[in-house]
Short mmCIF file of C-alpha atoms in Angstrom, two decimals:
data_model
loop_
_atom_site.label_atom_id
_atom_site.label_comp_id
_atom_site.label_asym_id
_atom_site.label_seq_id
_atom_site.Cartn_x
_atom_site.Cartn_y
_atom_site.Cartn_z
CA UNK A 263 90.55 72.35 113.11
CA UNK A 264 93.72 72.51 115.24
CA UNK A 265 92.70 69.46 117.30
CA UNK A 266 92.90 66.99 114.45
CA UNK A 267 96.20 65.96 112.90
CA UNK A 268 94.97 66.76 109.39
CA UNK A 269 93.91 70.22 110.49
CA UNK A 270 97.29 70.82 112.09
CA UNK A 271 99.24 69.67 109.03
CA UNK A 272 97.07 71.78 106.74
CA UNK A 273 97.71 74.78 108.98
CA UNK A 274 101.47 74.18 108.92
CA UNK A 275 101.43 73.77 105.14
CA UNK A 276 99.36 76.94 104.75
CA UNK A 277 101.73 79.01 106.93
CA UNK A 278 104.75 77.68 105.01
CA UNK A 279 103.05 78.53 101.71
CA UNK A 280 102.29 82.08 102.86
CA UNK A 281 105.87 82.64 104.05
CA UNK A 282 107.26 81.19 100.83
CA UNK A 283 104.96 83.38 98.77
CA UNK A 284 106.15 86.47 100.64
CA UNK A 285 109.74 85.57 99.84
CA UNK A 286 108.91 84.92 96.19
CA UNK A 287 106.96 88.17 95.88
CA UNK A 288 109.84 90.12 97.41
CA UNK A 289 112.28 88.46 95.03
CA UNK A 290 110.04 89.24 92.06
CA UNK A 291 109.52 92.86 93.06
CA UNK A 292 113.01 93.84 94.18
CA UNK A 293 115.28 91.20 92.68
CA UNK A 294 116.51 90.14 96.13
CA UNK A 295 115.15 87.59 98.57
CA UNK A 296 115.71 90.04 101.44
CA UNK A 297 116.59 93.70 101.71
CA UNK A 298 120.14 94.12 102.96
CA UNK A 299 121.33 96.90 105.22
CA UNK A 300 124.17 99.38 104.80
CA UNK A 301 126.65 97.05 106.48
CA UNK A 302 125.84 94.19 104.11
CA UNK A 303 125.45 95.82 100.70
CA UNK A 304 127.49 99.00 101.17
CA UNK A 305 126.33 102.60 100.88
CA UNK A 306 126.75 106.09 102.28
CA UNK A 307 126.76 107.48 105.80
CA UNK A 308 126.38 111.27 106.00
CA UNK A 309 126.14 113.68 108.91
CA UNK A 310 124.50 116.98 107.95
CA UNK A 311 124.41 120.31 109.73
CA UNK A 312 122.52 123.52 108.94
CA UNK A 313 124.79 126.33 107.77
CA UNK A 314 124.95 129.35 110.04
CA UNK A 315 127.57 131.62 108.44
CA UNK A 316 126.66 134.64 110.58
CA UNK A 317 126.52 132.65 113.82
CA UNK A 318 123.17 134.22 114.72
CA UNK A 319 121.00 131.09 114.95
CA UNK A 320 120.02 129.89 118.41
CA UNK A 321 120.05 126.23 119.40
CA UNK A 322 116.25 126.13 119.28
CA UNK A 323 116.25 127.70 115.82
CA UNK A 324 118.77 125.14 114.58
CA UNK A 325 116.74 122.31 116.10
CA UNK A 326 113.58 123.55 114.39
CA UNK A 327 115.44 124.00 111.13
CA UNK A 328 116.92 120.49 111.24
CA UNK A 329 113.41 119.06 111.88
CA UNK A 330 112.18 120.74 108.69
CA UNK A 331 115.27 119.61 106.78
CA UNK A 332 114.66 116.03 107.95
CA UNK A 333 111.12 115.98 106.56
CA UNK A 334 112.16 117.37 103.19
CA UNK A 335 115.20 115.11 102.81
CA UNK A 336 113.07 112.11 103.75
CA UNK A 337 110.63 112.99 100.95
CA UNK A 338 113.49 113.43 98.50
CA UNK A 339 115.12 110.13 99.44
CA UNK A 340 111.80 108.33 99.19
CA UNK A 341 111.38 109.64 95.64
CA UNK A 342 115.03 108.89 94.88
CA UNK A 343 114.18 105.24 95.42
CA UNK A 344 116.63 104.25 98.17
CA UNK A 345 115.10 101.44 100.17
CA UNK A 346 114.94 101.73 103.94
CA UNK A 347 117.05 104.85 104.35
CA UNK A 348 118.08 105.80 107.87
CA UNK A 349 117.32 109.49 108.47
CA UNK A 350 117.39 110.66 112.06
CA UNK A 351 118.46 113.56 114.23
CA UNK A 352 121.70 113.39 116.16
CA UNK A 353 121.40 115.68 119.13
CA UNK A 354 119.51 118.88 118.31
CA UNK A 355 121.57 120.28 115.46
CA UNK A 356 122.65 117.40 113.24
CA UNK A 357 121.05 114.90 110.94
CA UNK A 358 122.30 111.40 110.09
CA UNK A 359 121.49 110.02 106.65
CA UNK A 360 122.40 106.43 105.75
CA UNK A 361 121.66 105.24 102.23
CA UNK A 362 122.24 101.55 101.59
CA UNK A 363 123.10 100.35 98.11
CA UNK A 364 123.60 103.81 96.57
CA UNK A 365 125.55 103.52 93.30
CA UNK A 366 125.98 107.21 92.36
CA UNK A 367 127.19 108.96 95.50
CA UNK A 368 127.54 112.40 93.90
CA UNK A 369 123.99 112.27 92.58
CA UNK A 370 122.70 111.32 96.03
CA UNK A 371 124.62 114.14 97.71
CA UNK A 372 123.39 116.62 95.10
CA UNK A 373 119.79 115.66 95.74
CA UNK A 374 120.24 115.93 99.50
CA UNK A 375 122.05 119.28 99.49
CA UNK A 376 120.11 121.03 96.74
CA UNK A 377 118.22 124.01 98.16
CA UNK A 378 115.73 123.88 95.28
CA UNK A 379 114.27 127.30 96.09
CA UNK A 380 112.22 128.16 93.03
CA UNK A 381 110.91 131.67 92.38
CA UNK A 382 109.49 133.63 89.48
CA UNK A 383 110.46 137.25 88.89
CA UNK A 384 109.98 139.82 86.18
CA UNK A 385 113.03 140.88 84.12
CA UNK A 386 113.17 144.68 84.30
CA UNK A 387 114.49 147.14 81.71
CA UNK A 388 118.13 147.88 82.41
CA UNK A 389 117.94 151.70 82.04
CA UNK A 390 117.69 152.41 85.77
CA UNK A 391 120.45 149.94 86.51
CA UNK A 392 122.70 151.52 83.87
CA UNK A 393 122.12 154.95 85.44
CA UNK A 394 123.16 153.52 88.80
CA UNK A 395 126.40 152.01 87.51
CA UNK A 396 128.40 155.21 88.11
CA UNK A 397 127.31 155.13 91.78
CA UNK A 398 128.41 151.53 92.06
CA UNK A 399 131.78 152.31 90.47
CA UNK A 400 132.37 155.21 92.86
CA UNK A 401 131.38 153.01 95.79
CA UNK A 402 133.91 150.37 94.72
CA UNK A 403 136.74 152.88 94.22
CA UNK A 404 135.99 154.61 97.51
CA UNK A 405 135.73 151.37 99.45
CA UNK A 406 138.60 149.38 97.93
CA UNK A 407 140.97 152.04 96.66
CA UNK A 408 143.10 151.94 93.52
CA UNK A 409 145.66 149.53 94.95
CA UNK A 410 143.06 146.94 95.91
CA UNK A 411 141.40 147.22 92.52
CA UNK A 412 144.80 146.72 90.89
CA UNK A 413 145.31 143.66 93.11
CA UNK A 414 142.14 142.22 91.65
CA UNK A 415 143.78 142.27 88.22
CA UNK A 416 142.16 145.41 86.86
CA UNK A 417 144.42 147.77 84.84
CA UNK A 418 145.16 151.07 86.58
CA UNK A 419 147.06 153.91 84.91
CA UNK A 420 150.18 155.13 86.60
CA UNK A 421 149.57 158.71 87.68
CA UNK A 422 153.23 159.65 86.99
CA UNK A 423 152.89 158.72 83.29
CA UNK A 424 150.67 161.50 82.05
CA UNK A 425 150.01 162.37 78.43
CA UNK A 426 153.00 164.79 78.19
CA UNK A 427 155.44 162.21 79.51
CA UNK A 428 154.32 159.66 76.99
CA UNK A 429 154.34 162.02 74.00
CA UNK A 430 157.65 163.75 74.78
CA UNK A 431 159.62 161.01 76.38
CA UNK A 432 163.39 160.50 75.77
CA UNK A 433 162.62 157.60 73.48
CA UNK A 434 160.90 160.02 71.12
CA UNK A 435 163.61 162.66 71.35
CA UNK A 436 166.52 160.31 70.57
CA UNK A 437 165.33 158.79 67.27
CA UNK A 438 165.22 159.91 63.64
CA UNK A 439 162.29 161.53 61.86
CA UNK A 440 160.77 158.27 60.52
CA UNK A 441 161.38 156.43 63.72
CA UNK A 442 160.12 159.43 65.62
CA UNK A 443 156.86 159.29 63.71
CA UNK A 444 156.45 155.58 64.42
CA UNK A 445 157.35 156.11 68.02
CA UNK A 446 154.85 158.91 68.25
CA UNK A 447 152.12 156.64 66.84
CA UNK A 448 153.12 153.94 69.29
CA UNK A 449 153.14 156.39 72.13
CA UNK A 450 149.73 157.69 71.11
CA UNK A 451 148.37 154.13 71.09
CA UNK A 452 149.92 153.51 74.48
CA UNK A 453 148.36 156.70 75.75
CA UNK A 454 145.00 155.65 74.39
CA UNK A 455 145.33 152.27 76.09
CA UNK A 456 146.43 153.91 79.29
CA UNK A 457 143.59 156.39 79.19
CA UNK A 458 141.16 153.53 78.61
CA UNK A 459 142.76 151.59 81.45
CA UNK A 460 142.48 154.64 83.65
CA UNK A 461 138.85 155.01 82.71
CA UNK A 462 138.24 151.33 83.38
CA UNK A 463 139.98 151.65 86.68
CA UNK A 464 137.55 154.36 87.61
CA UNK A 465 134.72 152.19 86.28
CA UNK A 466 135.80 148.89 87.83
CA UNK A 467 132.36 147.30 87.67
CA UNK A 468 130.62 148.86 84.70
CA UNK A 469 133.67 148.18 82.51
CA UNK A 470 133.01 144.47 83.02
CA UNK A 471 129.50 144.69 81.60
CA UNK A 472 128.36 144.50 78.03
CA UNK A 473 124.79 145.39 77.15
CA UNK A 474 122.99 142.12 76.53
CA UNK A 475 121.05 141.22 73.43
CA UNK A 476 118.00 140.70 75.65
CA UNK A 477 116.42 143.69 77.35
CA UNK A 478 117.28 143.77 81.03
CA UNK A 479 120.47 141.74 80.77
CA UNK A 480 124.21 142.30 80.67
CA UNK A 481 126.97 140.01 79.49
CA UNK A 482 130.09 139.37 81.58
CA UNK A 483 132.97 137.33 80.23
CA UNK A 484 133.51 134.08 82.07
CA UNK A 485 137.01 135.24 83.01
CA UNK A 486 135.71 138.40 84.67
CA UNK A 487 132.79 136.80 86.51
CA UNK A 488 134.70 136.20 89.80
CA UNK A 489 135.67 139.91 89.94
CA UNK A 490 132.11 140.97 89.12
CA UNK A 491 130.77 138.67 91.84
CA UNK A 492 133.24 140.18 94.29
CA UNK A 493 131.99 143.68 93.48
CA UNK A 494 128.33 142.62 93.64
CA UNK A 495 128.82 141.07 97.08
CA UNK A 496 129.94 144.42 98.50
CA UNK A 497 127.24 145.97 100.64
CA UNK A 498 128.26 149.45 99.38
CA UNK A 499 127.49 148.34 95.82
CA UNK A 500 124.18 146.76 96.79
CA UNK A 501 123.12 150.00 98.46
CA UNK A 502 123.68 151.75 95.13
CA UNK A 503 121.21 149.44 93.35
CA UNK A 504 117.99 151.05 92.06
CA UNK A 505 115.10 150.58 94.44
CA UNK A 506 113.41 147.15 94.31
CA UNK A 507 115.93 145.73 91.83
CA UNK A 508 118.37 142.83 92.15
CA UNK A 509 120.64 141.02 89.72
CA UNK A 510 120.96 137.28 89.23
CA UNK A 511 123.35 135.24 87.10
CA UNK A 512 122.15 133.00 84.33
CA UNK A 513 122.95 129.33 84.74
CA UNK A 514 124.27 128.76 81.20
CA UNK A 515 127.56 129.77 79.60
CA UNK A 516 126.92 131.57 76.30
CA UNK A 517 129.43 131.99 73.47
CA UNK A 518 129.64 135.19 71.40
CA UNK A 519 132.51 135.90 68.99
CA UNK A 520 134.66 133.11 70.40
CA UNK A 521 134.28 134.43 73.94
CA UNK A 522 132.28 132.79 76.70
CA UNK A 523 129.93 134.99 78.68
CA UNK A 524 127.57 134.68 81.62
CA UNK A 525 124.35 136.63 81.46
CA UNK A 526 123.45 138.95 84.33
CA UNK A 527 119.74 139.60 84.70
CA UNK A 528 118.17 142.69 86.26
CA UNK A 529 115.14 141.43 88.15
CA UNK A 530 112.33 142.77 90.28
CA UNK A 531 113.48 142.21 93.85
CA UNK A 532 110.27 140.61 95.14
CA UNK A 533 109.32 137.46 93.28
CA UNK A 534 105.61 137.22 92.57
CA UNK A 535 105.47 133.42 93.02
CA UNK A 536 107.65 130.75 94.63
CA UNK A 537 107.93 126.99 94.55
CA UNK A 538 105.69 126.70 97.61
CA UNK A 539 102.73 126.80 95.22
CA UNK A 540 104.19 124.02 93.08
CA UNK A 541 102.10 120.86 92.98
CA UNK A 542 103.98 118.62 90.57
CA UNK A 543 107.12 118.57 88.45
CA UNK A 544 108.17 116.08 85.79
CA UNK A 545 111.23 115.79 83.57
CA UNK A 546 111.13 115.42 79.81
CA UNK A 547 112.65 116.53 76.54
CA UNK A 548 111.66 119.37 74.28
CA UNK A 549 110.29 117.91 71.03
CA UNK A 550 111.70 120.70 68.88
CA UNK A 551 115.22 121.20 70.25
CA UNK A 552 115.61 117.91 72.13
CA UNK A 553 116.80 119.70 75.26
CA UNK A 554 115.97 118.60 78.79
CA UNK A 555 113.06 120.31 80.50
CA UNK A 556 111.24 120.22 83.79
CA UNK A 557 107.53 120.78 83.42
CA UNK A 558 105.71 121.94 86.52
CA UNK A 559 102.20 122.55 87.65
CA UNK A 560 100.96 124.98 90.27
CA UNK A 561 98.23 124.58 92.78
CA UNK A 562 94.90 126.18 91.97
CA UNK A 563 95.76 129.32 93.94
CA UNK A 564 99.26 129.47 92.46
CA UNK A 565 97.87 128.97 88.96
CA UNK A 566 95.46 131.89 89.39
CA UNK A 567 98.27 134.11 90.63
CA UNK A 568 100.51 133.01 87.76
CA UNK A 569 97.74 133.66 85.25
CA UNK A 570 97.03 137.17 86.60
CA UNK A 571 100.68 138.16 86.58
CA UNK A 572 101.49 136.75 83.13
CA UNK A 573 98.35 138.34 81.67
CA UNK A 574 99.45 141.75 82.93
CA UNK A 575 103.01 141.37 81.58
CA UNK A 576 102.56 140.02 78.06
CA UNK A 577 105.65 140.89 76.01
CA UNK A 578 107.99 141.02 79.02
CA UNK A 579 110.56 138.44 80.06
CA UNK A 580 109.82 136.10 82.94
CA UNK A 581 112.84 134.83 84.92
CA UNK A 582 112.58 131.34 86.39
CA UNK A 583 115.09 131.44 89.23
CA UNK A 584 116.33 128.33 91.01
CA UNK A 585 118.69 128.75 93.96
CA UNK A 586 119.48 132.33 92.90
CA UNK A 587 120.36 131.35 89.31
CA UNK A 588 118.17 132.16 86.33
CA UNK A 589 117.40 128.84 84.67
CA UNK A 590 115.50 130.40 81.79
CA UNK A 591 113.80 133.68 80.94
CA UNK A 592 111.17 133.17 78.26
CA UNK A 593 109.06 135.96 76.77
CA UNK A 594 105.50 136.02 78.06
CA UNK A 595 103.57 135.76 74.80
CA UNK A 596 100.19 135.05 76.31
CA UNK A 597 98.52 134.48 79.63
CA UNK A 598 100.08 131.43 81.30
CA UNK A 599 97.93 129.05 83.31
CA UNK A 600 98.89 126.62 86.04
CA UNK A 601 101.56 124.89 83.95
CA UNK A 602 105.05 125.99 82.97
CA UNK A 603 108.47 124.61 82.22
CA UNK A 604 112.13 125.12 83.04
CA UNK A 605 114.54 124.76 80.16
CA UNK A 606 117.72 123.04 81.26
CA UNK A 607 119.76 124.11 78.25
CA UNK A 608 121.34 122.22 75.38
CA UNK A 609 123.45 119.26 76.37
CA UNK A 610 122.01 118.90 79.87
CA UNK A 611 121.45 115.19 80.59
CA UNK A 612 117.89 114.12 81.19
CA UNK A 613 119.05 112.66 84.50
CA UNK A 614 119.75 116.18 85.83
CA UNK A 615 116.25 117.25 84.81
CA UNK A 616 114.84 114.25 86.67
CA UNK A 617 116.85 115.13 89.78
CA UNK A 618 115.61 118.71 89.63
CA UNK A 619 112.01 117.56 89.22
CA UNK A 620 112.49 115.25 92.19
CA UNK A 621 113.77 117.94 94.55
CA UNK A 622 111.10 120.40 93.35
CA UNK A 623 108.36 117.91 94.15
CA UNK A 624 109.85 117.30 97.62
CA UNK A 625 110.12 121.04 98.34
CA UNK A 626 112.91 123.47 99.06
CA UNK A 627 115.22 123.20 102.04
CA UNK A 628 114.65 125.99 104.58
CA UNK A 629 118.41 126.55 104.77
CA UNK A 630 121.62 125.34 103.19
CA UNK A 631 123.07 122.21 104.78
CA UNK A 632 126.66 121.04 104.88
CA UNK A 633 128.05 117.53 105.03
CA UNK A 634 130.36 117.52 108.05
CA UNK A 635 131.04 113.77 108.03
CA UNK A 636 130.94 111.30 105.19
CA UNK A 637 131.73 107.62 105.19
CA UNK A 638 131.32 105.10 102.44
CA UNK A 639 130.87 101.40 103.18
CA UNK A 640 132.09 99.32 100.29
CA UNK A 641 129.98 96.41 99.05
CA UNK A 642 133.01 94.10 99.38
CA UNK A 643 132.96 94.61 103.15
CA UNK A 644 129.28 93.76 103.20
CA UNK A 645 129.89 90.69 101.05
CA UNK A 646 132.58 89.56 103.50
CA UNK A 647 130.05 89.91 106.31
CA UNK A 648 127.48 87.93 104.34
CA UNK A 649 129.97 85.18 103.57
CA UNK A 650 131.12 84.96 107.18
CA UNK A 651 127.54 85.01 108.44
CA UNK A 652 126.58 82.30 105.95
CA UNK A 653 129.49 80.08 107.04
CA UNK A 654 128.75 80.66 110.72
CA UNK A 655 125.07 79.90 110.16
CA UNK A 656 125.73 76.70 108.22
CA UNK A 657 128.24 75.44 110.76
CA UNK A 658 125.90 76.28 113.64
CA UNK A 659 122.88 74.64 111.99
CA UNK A 660 124.89 71.52 111.10
CA UNK A 661 126.09 71.28 114.69
CA UNK A 662 122.56 71.66 116.04
CA UNK A 663 121.24 69.01 113.64
CA UNK A 664 123.91 66.54 114.68
CA UNK A 665 123.37 67.12 118.40
CA UNK A 666 119.58 66.98 118.20
CA UNK A 667 119.45 63.83 116.08
CA UNK A 668 122.29 62.17 117.98
CA UNK A 669 120.79 62.91 121.39
CA UNK A 670 117.02 62.65 120.71
CA UNK A 671 116.87 60.29 117.72
CA UNK A 672 113.66 60.58 115.69
CA UNK A 673 112.35 63.24 118.04
CA UNK A 674 115.47 65.21 117.19
CA UNK A 675 114.68 64.83 113.49
CA UNK A 676 111.19 66.17 114.15
CA UNK A 677 112.76 69.14 115.91
CA UNK A 678 115.08 69.73 112.94
CA UNK A 679 112.04 69.65 110.63
CA UNK A 680 110.33 72.21 112.86
CA UNK A 681 113.52 74.26 112.78
CA UNK A 682 113.35 74.32 108.98
CA UNK A 683 109.77 75.60 109.19
CA UNK A 684 110.99 78.20 111.66
CA UNK A 685 113.62 79.50 109.19
CA UNK A 686 111.06 79.79 106.40
CA UNK A 687 108.72 81.70 108.71
CA UNK A 688 111.45 84.13 109.80
CA UNK A 689 112.61 84.85 106.26
CA UNK A 690 109.01 85.19 105.08
CA UNK A 691 108.26 87.53 107.97
CA UNK A 692 111.26 89.73 107.14
CA UNK A 693 110.20 89.83 103.48
CA UNK A 694 106.56 90.64 104.27
CA UNK A 695 107.57 93.52 106.55
CA UNK A 696 110.12 94.69 103.99
CA UNK A 697 112.58 94.67 106.88
CA UNK A 698 116.28 95.25 106.35
CA UNK A 699 118.70 92.46 107.23
CA UNK A 700 121.87 93.81 108.84
CA UNK A 701 124.85 92.19 110.54
CA UNK A 702 123.23 92.69 113.97
CA UNK A 703 120.06 91.27 112.39
CA UNK A 704 121.95 88.10 111.53
CA UNK A 705 123.03 87.95 115.19
CA UNK A 706 119.38 88.25 116.23
CA UNK A 707 118.46 85.49 113.81
CA UNK A 708 121.11 83.14 115.23
CA UNK A 709 120.03 83.98 118.78
CA UNK A 710 116.40 83.17 117.99
CA UNK A 711 117.50 79.86 116.40
CA UNK A 712 119.13 78.98 119.72
CA UNK A 713 115.90 79.84 121.54
CA UNK A 714 113.91 77.63 119.15
CA UNK A 715 116.26 74.72 119.84
CA UNK A 716 116.10 75.41 123.57
CA UNK A 717 112.29 75.25 123.49
CA UNK A 718 112.43 71.83 121.84
CA UNK A 719 114.95 70.62 124.40
CA UNK A 720 112.62 71.71 127.23
CA UNK A 721 109.72 69.85 125.64
CA UNK A 722 111.65 66.68 124.97
CA UNK A 723 113.07 66.54 128.49
CA UNK A 724 109.56 66.90 129.88
CA UNK A 725 108.34 64.10 127.63
CA UNK A 726 111.21 61.91 128.82
CA UNK A 727 110.22 62.58 132.43
CA UNK A 728 106.62 61.62 131.69
CA UNK A 729 107.73 58.45 129.91
CA UNK A 730 109.97 57.59 132.89
CA UNK A 731 106.90 57.85 135.10
CA UNK A 732 105.24 55.17 132.96
CA UNK A 733 102.84 57.35 130.99
CA UNK A 734 101.52 56.21 127.64
CA UNK A 735 103.18 57.72 124.59
CA UNK A 736 100.35 60.07 123.66
CA UNK A 737 99.81 61.08 127.28
CA UNK A 738 103.54 61.65 127.82
CA UNK A 739 103.73 63.88 124.72
CA UNK A 740 100.68 65.91 125.76
CA UNK A 741 101.95 66.30 129.32
CA UNK A 742 105.44 67.17 128.10
CA UNK A 743 104.18 70.00 125.90
CA UNK A 744 101.82 71.23 128.61
CA UNK A 745 104.43 71.32 131.37
CA UNK A 746 107.05 72.98 129.14
CA UNK A 747 104.61 75.64 127.99
CA UNK A 748 105.03 78.01 130.95
CA UNK A 749 108.84 78.00 130.74
CA UNK A 750 108.77 78.58 126.96
CA UNK A 751 106.21 81.37 127.26
CA UNK A 752 108.20 83.10 130.02
CA UNK A 753 111.46 82.97 128.05
CA UNK A 754 109.86 84.15 124.79
CA UNK A 755 107.69 86.89 126.29
CA UNK A 756 110.56 88.48 128.23
CA UNK A 757 112.81 88.36 125.16
CA UNK A 758 110.02 89.77 122.99
CA UNK A 759 109.55 92.67 125.42
CA UNK A 760 113.29 93.31 125.23
CA UNK A 761 113.10 93.33 121.43
CA UNK A 762 110.22 95.84 121.53
CA UNK A 763 112.21 98.12 123.84
CA UNK A 764 115.25 97.90 121.58
CA UNK A 765 113.14 98.71 118.54
CA UNK A 766 111.44 101.65 120.24
CA UNK A 767 114.53 103.34 121.62
CA UNK A 768 117.24 101.97 119.34
CA UNK A 769 118.36 103.23 115.96
CA UNK A 770 119.70 101.73 112.77
CA UNK A 771 121.46 98.40 113.37
CA UNK A 772 119.91 98.07 116.85
CA UNK A 773 116.45 98.29 115.31
CA UNK A 774 117.50 95.73 112.70
CA UNK A 775 118.56 93.39 115.49
CA UNK A 776 115.27 93.99 117.34
CA UNK A 777 113.12 93.33 114.27
CA UNK A 778 114.89 90.06 113.42
CA UNK A 779 114.82 88.94 117.04
CA UNK A 780 111.12 89.77 117.42
CA UNK A 781 110.11 87.91 114.26
CA UNK A 782 112.36 85.01 115.30
CA UNK A 783 110.73 84.74 118.72
CA UNK A 784 107.22 84.62 117.29
CA UNK A 785 108.33 82.01 114.74
CA UNK A 786 110.15 80.05 117.46
CA UNK A 787 107.06 80.02 119.66
CA UNK A 788 104.87 78.76 116.80
CA UNK A 789 107.33 76.15 115.53
CA UNK A 790 108.17 74.72 118.97
CA UNK A 791 104.63 74.45 120.33
CA UNK A 792 102.57 73.87 117.19
CA UNK A 793 104.79 72.53 114.42
CA UNK A 794 106.88 70.19 116.58
CA UNK A 795 103.75 68.87 118.28
CA UNK A 796 102.05 68.33 114.92
CA UNK A 797 105.07 66.41 113.68
CA UNK A 798 105.12 64.42 116.92
CA UNK A 799 101.45 63.54 116.53
CA UNK A 800 102.13 62.46 112.95
CA UNK A 801 104.99 60.32 114.24
CA UNK A 802 102.81 58.77 116.94
CA UNK A 803 100.09 58.01 114.40
CA UNK A 804 102.46 55.54 112.75
CA UNK A 805 102.98 53.60 115.99
CA UNK A 806 100.92 51.46 118.28
CA UNK A 807 100.31 52.74 121.83
CA UNK A 808 102.60 50.06 123.21
CA UNK A 809 105.51 50.77 120.82
CA UNK A 810 108.45 52.69 122.28
CA UNK A 811 109.21 56.11 120.77
CA UNK A 812 112.62 57.42 119.89
CA UNK A 813 113.36 60.38 122.09
#
């Protein structure tokens, strides 16, 4: 088939059609002819590091942790829909994440950094916790002292102003009977307030709590939550907790009597199920209240465990805890199977539910990660690079066309035609591999164009030598291609090996350069040896053996 001119032309047409179809399919699927890299379309560059607040993690432990983080973030980014993300380790303790074309940077960072540790715990009656509150209060007073508690903004009665001082102060003595009565009432109210303040000062934590309307919960005003969190973080307070009990904050702000409260849940310390048994999670809206939800499904083993536990605790509250916050705590009204849901609360956008479902499907991070470096590449910079690359490419191609046609005549035109086929093949190859075109990739493309032109120059010079020796046209062309073959193969093979090495050991833009260069070399080899020769044979078929050829 390749020995006849018709077979050759059909082959060339077929290859062009395949490459063009790949480009068209990529355009139809993604909206772009080629996928552009971070440096061309803009995006985010993040450097992540595993948190080690206690400084106890070894280098090996951090390296292992960052490996696990890399796998989970890669799954999350894949589901997030970012094309060709760059996710790789830097050294042993850091992770580089490059996301090209990201529009919502905060959403992307939230998905990357979310711990997404899901657990299910039973809400316990608060009686034992209430009995332990006095121990917690004493622990706080003993540990912090009155002055420190006062510094936190809690009212503390002045020991020098006792009840006698307030009732029989000079202000009372020096006024008339009516005024004295009013002053006495005022003093009594002040005493009552002071006594209450004194009592609160001695109950610094329990005075912040209101018994919740749901069994096993307390309400803390939004204003007092930071102080309550400070007390709860104290190890002395945690030691006063009832055995096997913990507390977790609710995620939603709740309004009662014009005051905003956070709910504090008393939970069983050991969760009976975690997100490790989760198989799927999808976002949706509740049909009745139109609030965002995340519906999840457990594995078979997780479903059995969930069913056993819910069946044994019908009538109790089940806390769904995500990253140490209670997302919802529904009543267990019946045995629950392998499916459940997380209520996101009124007013929560569906997009947040989708993000949560995404990170739940990808799995929880083994540790919290911090962004220690962040850079954003604007799309305008990428557009400038595209424009400059386009201008450089057009000028270079125009120059090559002029030189080839001016120096080699019709043979030069055949080479330009083969060069056009070469460009279609390269672009089609990049589209078929879903490769990312970067600025270094454009450099690789221009370099491979030069190699394609160089191969044609080698061939044409050989043909000229054969013609100078008096060979017939067809013989001179065949000999020219044959004698130039070894030089072209050597140059292309060595460059191809270099591209493979760069791709294997390089990262990011270097790999983009290697991919473009590799595809360009293969296309150059095919266009120079097969397409140019086919065009030459077609040109010779229009001439008599004795006619001179333009080369």
